[in-house]
Coordinates of C-alpha atoms in Angstrom, one line a residue:
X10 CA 103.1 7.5 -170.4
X11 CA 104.1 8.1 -166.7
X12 CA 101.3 9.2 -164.6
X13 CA 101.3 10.2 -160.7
X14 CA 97.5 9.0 -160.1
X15 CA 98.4 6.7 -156.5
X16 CA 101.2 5.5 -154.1
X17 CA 99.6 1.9 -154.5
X18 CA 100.2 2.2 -158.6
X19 CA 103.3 3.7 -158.2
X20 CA 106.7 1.3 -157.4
X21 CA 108.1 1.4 -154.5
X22 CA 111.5 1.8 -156.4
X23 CA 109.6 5.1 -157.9
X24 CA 108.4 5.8 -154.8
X25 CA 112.2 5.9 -153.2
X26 CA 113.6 7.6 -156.3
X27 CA 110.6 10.7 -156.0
X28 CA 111.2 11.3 -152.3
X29 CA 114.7 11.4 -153.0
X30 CA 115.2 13.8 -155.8
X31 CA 112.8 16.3 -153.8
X32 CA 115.4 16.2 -150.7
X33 CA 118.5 16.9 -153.2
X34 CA 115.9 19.5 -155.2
X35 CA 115.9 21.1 -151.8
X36 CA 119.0 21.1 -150.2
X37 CA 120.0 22.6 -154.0
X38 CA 117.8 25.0 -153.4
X39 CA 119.4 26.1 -149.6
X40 CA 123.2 25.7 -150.8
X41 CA 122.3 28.4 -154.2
X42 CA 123.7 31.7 -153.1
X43 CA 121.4 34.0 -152.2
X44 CA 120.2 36.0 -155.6
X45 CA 121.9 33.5 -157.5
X46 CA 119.9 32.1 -160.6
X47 CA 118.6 28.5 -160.8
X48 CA 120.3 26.5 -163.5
X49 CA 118.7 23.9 -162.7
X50 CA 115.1 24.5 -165.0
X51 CA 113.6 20.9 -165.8
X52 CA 110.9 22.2 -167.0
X53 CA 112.0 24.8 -169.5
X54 CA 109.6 25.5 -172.4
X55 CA 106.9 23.4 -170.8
X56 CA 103.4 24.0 -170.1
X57 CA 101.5 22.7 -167.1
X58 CA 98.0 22.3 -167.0
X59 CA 96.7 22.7 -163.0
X60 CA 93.0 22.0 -162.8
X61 CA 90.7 22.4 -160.1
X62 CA 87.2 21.6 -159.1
X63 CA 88.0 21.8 -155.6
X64 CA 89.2 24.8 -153.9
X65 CA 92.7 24.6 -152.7
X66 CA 95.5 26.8 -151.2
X67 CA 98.3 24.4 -150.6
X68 CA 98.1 22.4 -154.0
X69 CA 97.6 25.6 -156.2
X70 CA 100.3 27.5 -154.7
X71 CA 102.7 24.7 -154.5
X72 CA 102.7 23.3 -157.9
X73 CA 102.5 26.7 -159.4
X74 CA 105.7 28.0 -157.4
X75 CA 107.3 24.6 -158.7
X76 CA 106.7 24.5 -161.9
X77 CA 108.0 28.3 -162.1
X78 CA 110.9 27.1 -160.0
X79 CA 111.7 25.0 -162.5
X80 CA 111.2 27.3 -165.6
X81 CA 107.7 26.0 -166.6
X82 CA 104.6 27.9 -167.2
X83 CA 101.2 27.4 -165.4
X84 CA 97.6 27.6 -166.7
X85 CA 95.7 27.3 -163.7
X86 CA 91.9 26.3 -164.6
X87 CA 88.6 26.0 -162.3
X88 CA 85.9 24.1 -162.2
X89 CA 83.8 27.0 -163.4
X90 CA 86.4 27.9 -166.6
X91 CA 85.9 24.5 -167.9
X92 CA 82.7 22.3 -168.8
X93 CA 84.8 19.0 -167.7
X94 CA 82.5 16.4 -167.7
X95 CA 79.1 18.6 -168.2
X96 CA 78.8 20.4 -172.0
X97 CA 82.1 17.9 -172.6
X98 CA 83.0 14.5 -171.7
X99 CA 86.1 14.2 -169.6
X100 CA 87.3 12.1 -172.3
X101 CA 87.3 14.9 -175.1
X102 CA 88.6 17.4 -172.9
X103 CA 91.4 15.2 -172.2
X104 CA 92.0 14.8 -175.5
X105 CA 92.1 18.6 -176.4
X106 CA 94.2 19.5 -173.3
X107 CA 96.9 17.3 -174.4
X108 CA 97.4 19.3 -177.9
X109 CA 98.1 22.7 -175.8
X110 CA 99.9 21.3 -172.9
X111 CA 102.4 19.0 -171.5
X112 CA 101.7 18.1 -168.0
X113 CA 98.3 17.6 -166.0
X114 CA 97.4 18.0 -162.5
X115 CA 94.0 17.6 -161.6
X116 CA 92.2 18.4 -158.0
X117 CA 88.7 16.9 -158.3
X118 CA 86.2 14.8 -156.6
X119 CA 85.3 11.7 -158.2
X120 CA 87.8 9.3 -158.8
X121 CA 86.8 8.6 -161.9
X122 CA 87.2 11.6 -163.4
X123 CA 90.7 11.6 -162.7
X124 CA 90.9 8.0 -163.9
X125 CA 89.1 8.7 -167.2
X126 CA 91.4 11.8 -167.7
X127 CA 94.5 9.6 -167.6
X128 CA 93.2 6.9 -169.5
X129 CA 92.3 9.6 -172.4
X130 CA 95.0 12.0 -172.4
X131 CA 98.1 11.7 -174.0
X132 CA 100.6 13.6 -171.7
X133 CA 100.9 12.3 -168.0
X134 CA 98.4 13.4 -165.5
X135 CA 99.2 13.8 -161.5
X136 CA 96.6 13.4 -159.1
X137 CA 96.0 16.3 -157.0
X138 CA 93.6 15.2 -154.5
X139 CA 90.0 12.8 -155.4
X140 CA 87.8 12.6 -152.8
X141 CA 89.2 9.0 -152.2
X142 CA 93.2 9.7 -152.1
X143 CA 95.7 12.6 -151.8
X144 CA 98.7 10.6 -153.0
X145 CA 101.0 14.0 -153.1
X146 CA 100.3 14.9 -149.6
X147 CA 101.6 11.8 -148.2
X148 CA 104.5 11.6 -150.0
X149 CA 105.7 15.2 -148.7
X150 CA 104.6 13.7 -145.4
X151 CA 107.3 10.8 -145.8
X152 CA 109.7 13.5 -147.0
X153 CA 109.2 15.6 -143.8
X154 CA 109.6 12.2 -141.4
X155 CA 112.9 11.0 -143.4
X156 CA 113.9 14.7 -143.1
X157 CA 113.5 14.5 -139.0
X158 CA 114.1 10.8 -137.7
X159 CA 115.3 9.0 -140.8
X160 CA 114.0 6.0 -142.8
X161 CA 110.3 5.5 -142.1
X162 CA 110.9 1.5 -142.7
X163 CA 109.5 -0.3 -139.5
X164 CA 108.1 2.9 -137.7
X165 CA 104.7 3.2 -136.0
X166 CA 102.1 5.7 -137.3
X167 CA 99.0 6.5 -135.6
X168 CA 95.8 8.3 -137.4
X169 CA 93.7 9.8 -134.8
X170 CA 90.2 10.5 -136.3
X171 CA 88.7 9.9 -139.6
X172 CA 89.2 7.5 -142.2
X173 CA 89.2 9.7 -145.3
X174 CA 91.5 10.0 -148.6
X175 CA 94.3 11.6 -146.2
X176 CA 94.0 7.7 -144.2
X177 CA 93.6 5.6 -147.3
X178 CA 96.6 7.4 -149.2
X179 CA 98.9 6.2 -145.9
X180 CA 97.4 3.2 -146.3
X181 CA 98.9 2.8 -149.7
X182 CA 102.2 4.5 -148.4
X183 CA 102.5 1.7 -145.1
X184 CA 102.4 -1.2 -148.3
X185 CA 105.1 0.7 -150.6
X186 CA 107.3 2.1 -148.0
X187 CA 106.7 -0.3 -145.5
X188 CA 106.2 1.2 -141.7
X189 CA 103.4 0.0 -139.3
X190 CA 99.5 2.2 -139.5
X191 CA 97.3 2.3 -136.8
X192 CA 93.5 3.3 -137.1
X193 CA 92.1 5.3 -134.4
X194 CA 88.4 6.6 -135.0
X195 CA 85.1 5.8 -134.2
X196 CA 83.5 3.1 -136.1
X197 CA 80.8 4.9 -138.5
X198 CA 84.1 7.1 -139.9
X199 CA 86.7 3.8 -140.5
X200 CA 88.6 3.5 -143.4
X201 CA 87.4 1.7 -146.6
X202 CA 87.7 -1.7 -146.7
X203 CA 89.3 -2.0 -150.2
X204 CA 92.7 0.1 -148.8
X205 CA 92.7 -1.8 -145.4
X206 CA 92.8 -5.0 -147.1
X207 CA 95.1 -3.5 -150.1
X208 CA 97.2 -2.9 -146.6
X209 CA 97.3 -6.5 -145.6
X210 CA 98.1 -7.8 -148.9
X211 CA 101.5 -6.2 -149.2
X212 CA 102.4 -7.6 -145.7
X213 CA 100.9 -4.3 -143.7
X214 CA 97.9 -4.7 -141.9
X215 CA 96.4 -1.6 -140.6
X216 CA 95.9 -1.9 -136.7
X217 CA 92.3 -0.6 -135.6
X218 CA 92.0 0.4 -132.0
X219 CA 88.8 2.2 -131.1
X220 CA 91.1 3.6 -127.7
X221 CA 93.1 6.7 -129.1
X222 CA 95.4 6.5 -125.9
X223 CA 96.4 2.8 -125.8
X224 CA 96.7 3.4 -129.9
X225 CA 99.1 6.4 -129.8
X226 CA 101.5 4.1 -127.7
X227 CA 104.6 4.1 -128.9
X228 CA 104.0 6.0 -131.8
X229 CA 106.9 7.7 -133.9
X230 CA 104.0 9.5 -135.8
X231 CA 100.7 11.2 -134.5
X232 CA 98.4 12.3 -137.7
X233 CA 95.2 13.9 -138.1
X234 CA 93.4 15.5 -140.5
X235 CA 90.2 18.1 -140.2
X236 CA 86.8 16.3 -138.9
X237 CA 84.7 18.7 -141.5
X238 CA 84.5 18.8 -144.7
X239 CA 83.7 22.5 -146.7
X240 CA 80.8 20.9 -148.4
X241 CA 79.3 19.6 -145.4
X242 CA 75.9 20.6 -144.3
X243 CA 75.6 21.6 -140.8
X244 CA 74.2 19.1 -139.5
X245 CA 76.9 16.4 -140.6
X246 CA 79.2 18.5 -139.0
X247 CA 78.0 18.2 -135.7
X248 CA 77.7 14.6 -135.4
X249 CA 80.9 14.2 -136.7
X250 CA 82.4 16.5 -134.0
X251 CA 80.2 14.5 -131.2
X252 CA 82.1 11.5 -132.7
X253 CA 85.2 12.5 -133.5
X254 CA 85.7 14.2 -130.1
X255 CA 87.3 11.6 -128.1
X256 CA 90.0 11.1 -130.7
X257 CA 91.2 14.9 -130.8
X258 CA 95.1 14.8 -131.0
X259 CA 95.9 17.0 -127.1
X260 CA 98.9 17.0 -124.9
X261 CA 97.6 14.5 -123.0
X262 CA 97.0 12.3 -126.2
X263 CA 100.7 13.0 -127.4
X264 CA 102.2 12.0 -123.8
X265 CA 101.7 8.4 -124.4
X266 CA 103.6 8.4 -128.1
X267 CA 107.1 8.0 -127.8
X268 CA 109.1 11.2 -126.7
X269 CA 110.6 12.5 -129.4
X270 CA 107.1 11.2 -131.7
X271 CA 106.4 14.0 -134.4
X272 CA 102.9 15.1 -135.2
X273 CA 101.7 16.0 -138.6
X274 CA 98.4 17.5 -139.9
X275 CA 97.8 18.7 -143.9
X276 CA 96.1 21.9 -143.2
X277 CA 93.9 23.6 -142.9
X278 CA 93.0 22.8 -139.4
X279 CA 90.2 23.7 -137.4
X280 CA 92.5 24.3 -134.5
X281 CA 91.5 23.5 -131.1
X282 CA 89.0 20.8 -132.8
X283 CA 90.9 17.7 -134.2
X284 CA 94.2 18.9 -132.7
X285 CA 94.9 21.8 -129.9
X286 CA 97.0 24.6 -130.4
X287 CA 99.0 23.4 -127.7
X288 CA 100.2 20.8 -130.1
X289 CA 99.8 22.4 -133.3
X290 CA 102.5 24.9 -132.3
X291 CA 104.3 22.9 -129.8
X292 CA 107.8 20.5 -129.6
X293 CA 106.3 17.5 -131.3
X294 CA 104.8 19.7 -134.5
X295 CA 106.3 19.6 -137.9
X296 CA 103.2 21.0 -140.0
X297 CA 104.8 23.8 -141.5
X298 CA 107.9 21.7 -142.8
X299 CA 105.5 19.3 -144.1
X300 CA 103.5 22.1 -146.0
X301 CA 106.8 23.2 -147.6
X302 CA 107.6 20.0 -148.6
X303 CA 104.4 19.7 -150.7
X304 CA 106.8 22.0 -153.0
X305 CA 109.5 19.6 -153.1
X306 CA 107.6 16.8 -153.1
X307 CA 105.5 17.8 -156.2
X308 CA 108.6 18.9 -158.4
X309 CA 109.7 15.6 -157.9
X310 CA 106.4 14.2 -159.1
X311 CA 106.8 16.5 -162.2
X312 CA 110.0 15.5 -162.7
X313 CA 109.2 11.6 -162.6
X314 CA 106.3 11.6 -164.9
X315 CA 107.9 13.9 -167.7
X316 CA 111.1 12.2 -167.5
X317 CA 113.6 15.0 -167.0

């Protein structure tokens, strides 16, 4: 059983061999003529389970556009169509998915569910995003760098703001694909301490720097990610926005990365808050080639863990 459920549980070798069957996926993809068909259907005669408990635009659209891509069917299933984990245990619906389907991708919030649905189910099962890691996120985020300034090996990435699952899944990636991570945030909103020293033990520390400007020096990569959550009260969201302030990703910010440094963010954004417009839509942005490559990267995914 092949599942997708981390980069730090995944080889590096598989790691390699994903990112680069989603670049040859998509360069296929550009050379076909227009109107031409795709002969290239993987996933023929398969059925792919997408579930979600969080809402999502990005990770529903872009696994349902690949599977169809490559000639699978989707059943796309929300928190509110299933009783996963409340009138059912995870465990039994695991179970019962697996006799209708052949693939599942889960978007949820504990890690445990997604951990107990692998551990129960009987075809593979891809992490979609837990409220600890977003494993597929980060590897179209390596795709989109390679795509732009070639291997990532030895390069310096910055994160400007808050230590979430977007942080900890680089964290992972920095170990398995080995480039150099630096932490700028404030110190209530650092990273967990497991990934950091998960980090160190493959021989790549994370750098912490509470100074955004002496910590974006040099930088290949500027990333951020939004300050709020959607299920954040109000009042969380303020204090984080009087913390997070200081580390907001501006032109003044990006001056003192390297001159040709490229600047990422996973969307949504709350533009003007953890990064300007200015930069969003400026020289150094490659966003929306790193949304489309959530496409490629995924099918790649798909393609690993059902073999084909």
């Amino acid at each position: 059983m092949t599942h997708f459920l981390d980069i730090h549980t995944t080889s590096p070798e598989d790691l390699r061999g994903i990112i680069d069957q989603a670049g040859a996926m998509k360069q296929a993809r550009k050379d076909r003529p227009k109107g031409a068909p795709d002969d290239d259907q993987p996933l023929k005669g398969r059925m792919v389970a997408l579930i979600f408990e969080k809402p999502s635009t990005r990770t529903r659209v872009s696994f349902d556009v690949g599977v169809r891509q490559m000639g699978g069917e989707t059943m796309v299933l929300s928190g509110a169509d299933m009783q996963l984990g409340h009138g059912e245990t995870i465990a039994d619906t695991a179970r019962v998915m697996s006799r209708y389907v052949d693939l599942i991708m889960i978007r949820t919030f504990e890690e445990q569910t997604l951990l107990e649905m692998a551990e129960h189910a009987t075809v593979p099962v891809i992490n979609g995003l837990t409220n600890r890691t977003h494993p597929c996120q980060i590897m179209a985020d390596v795709m989109t760098f390679e795509e732009h300034r070639g291997p990532i090996a030895g390069k310096k990435v910055v994160w400007s703001g808050d230590g979430n699952n977007v942080f900890a899944s680089f964290a992972h990636a920095a170990g398995q694909f080995g480039f150099d991570l630096t932490f700028t945030g404030p110190e209530t909103l650092d990273p967990e301490k497991t990934w950091l020293d998960w980090a160190a033990a493959k021989g790549r520390p994370v750098t912490i720097d509470r100074n955004p400007e002496r910590a974006v020096a040099g930088a290949d990569l500027v990333v951020t990610d939004t300050w709020v959550s959607m299920h954040d009260p109000q009042s969380a969201r303020e204090r984080r926005h009087n913390q997070l302030r200081p580390y907001q990703v501006n032109e003044a910010l990006m001056a003192h990365a390297k001159p040709d440094a490229l600047f990422m963010h996973c969307l949504p954004a709350h533009r003007d808050d953890e990064a300007t417009s200015a930069v969003m839509d400026g020289p150094h942005s490659v966003i929306f080639d790193e949304a489309e490559n959530r496409l490629h990267a995924q099918k790649a995914v798909m393609r690993y863990c059902l073999g084909v």
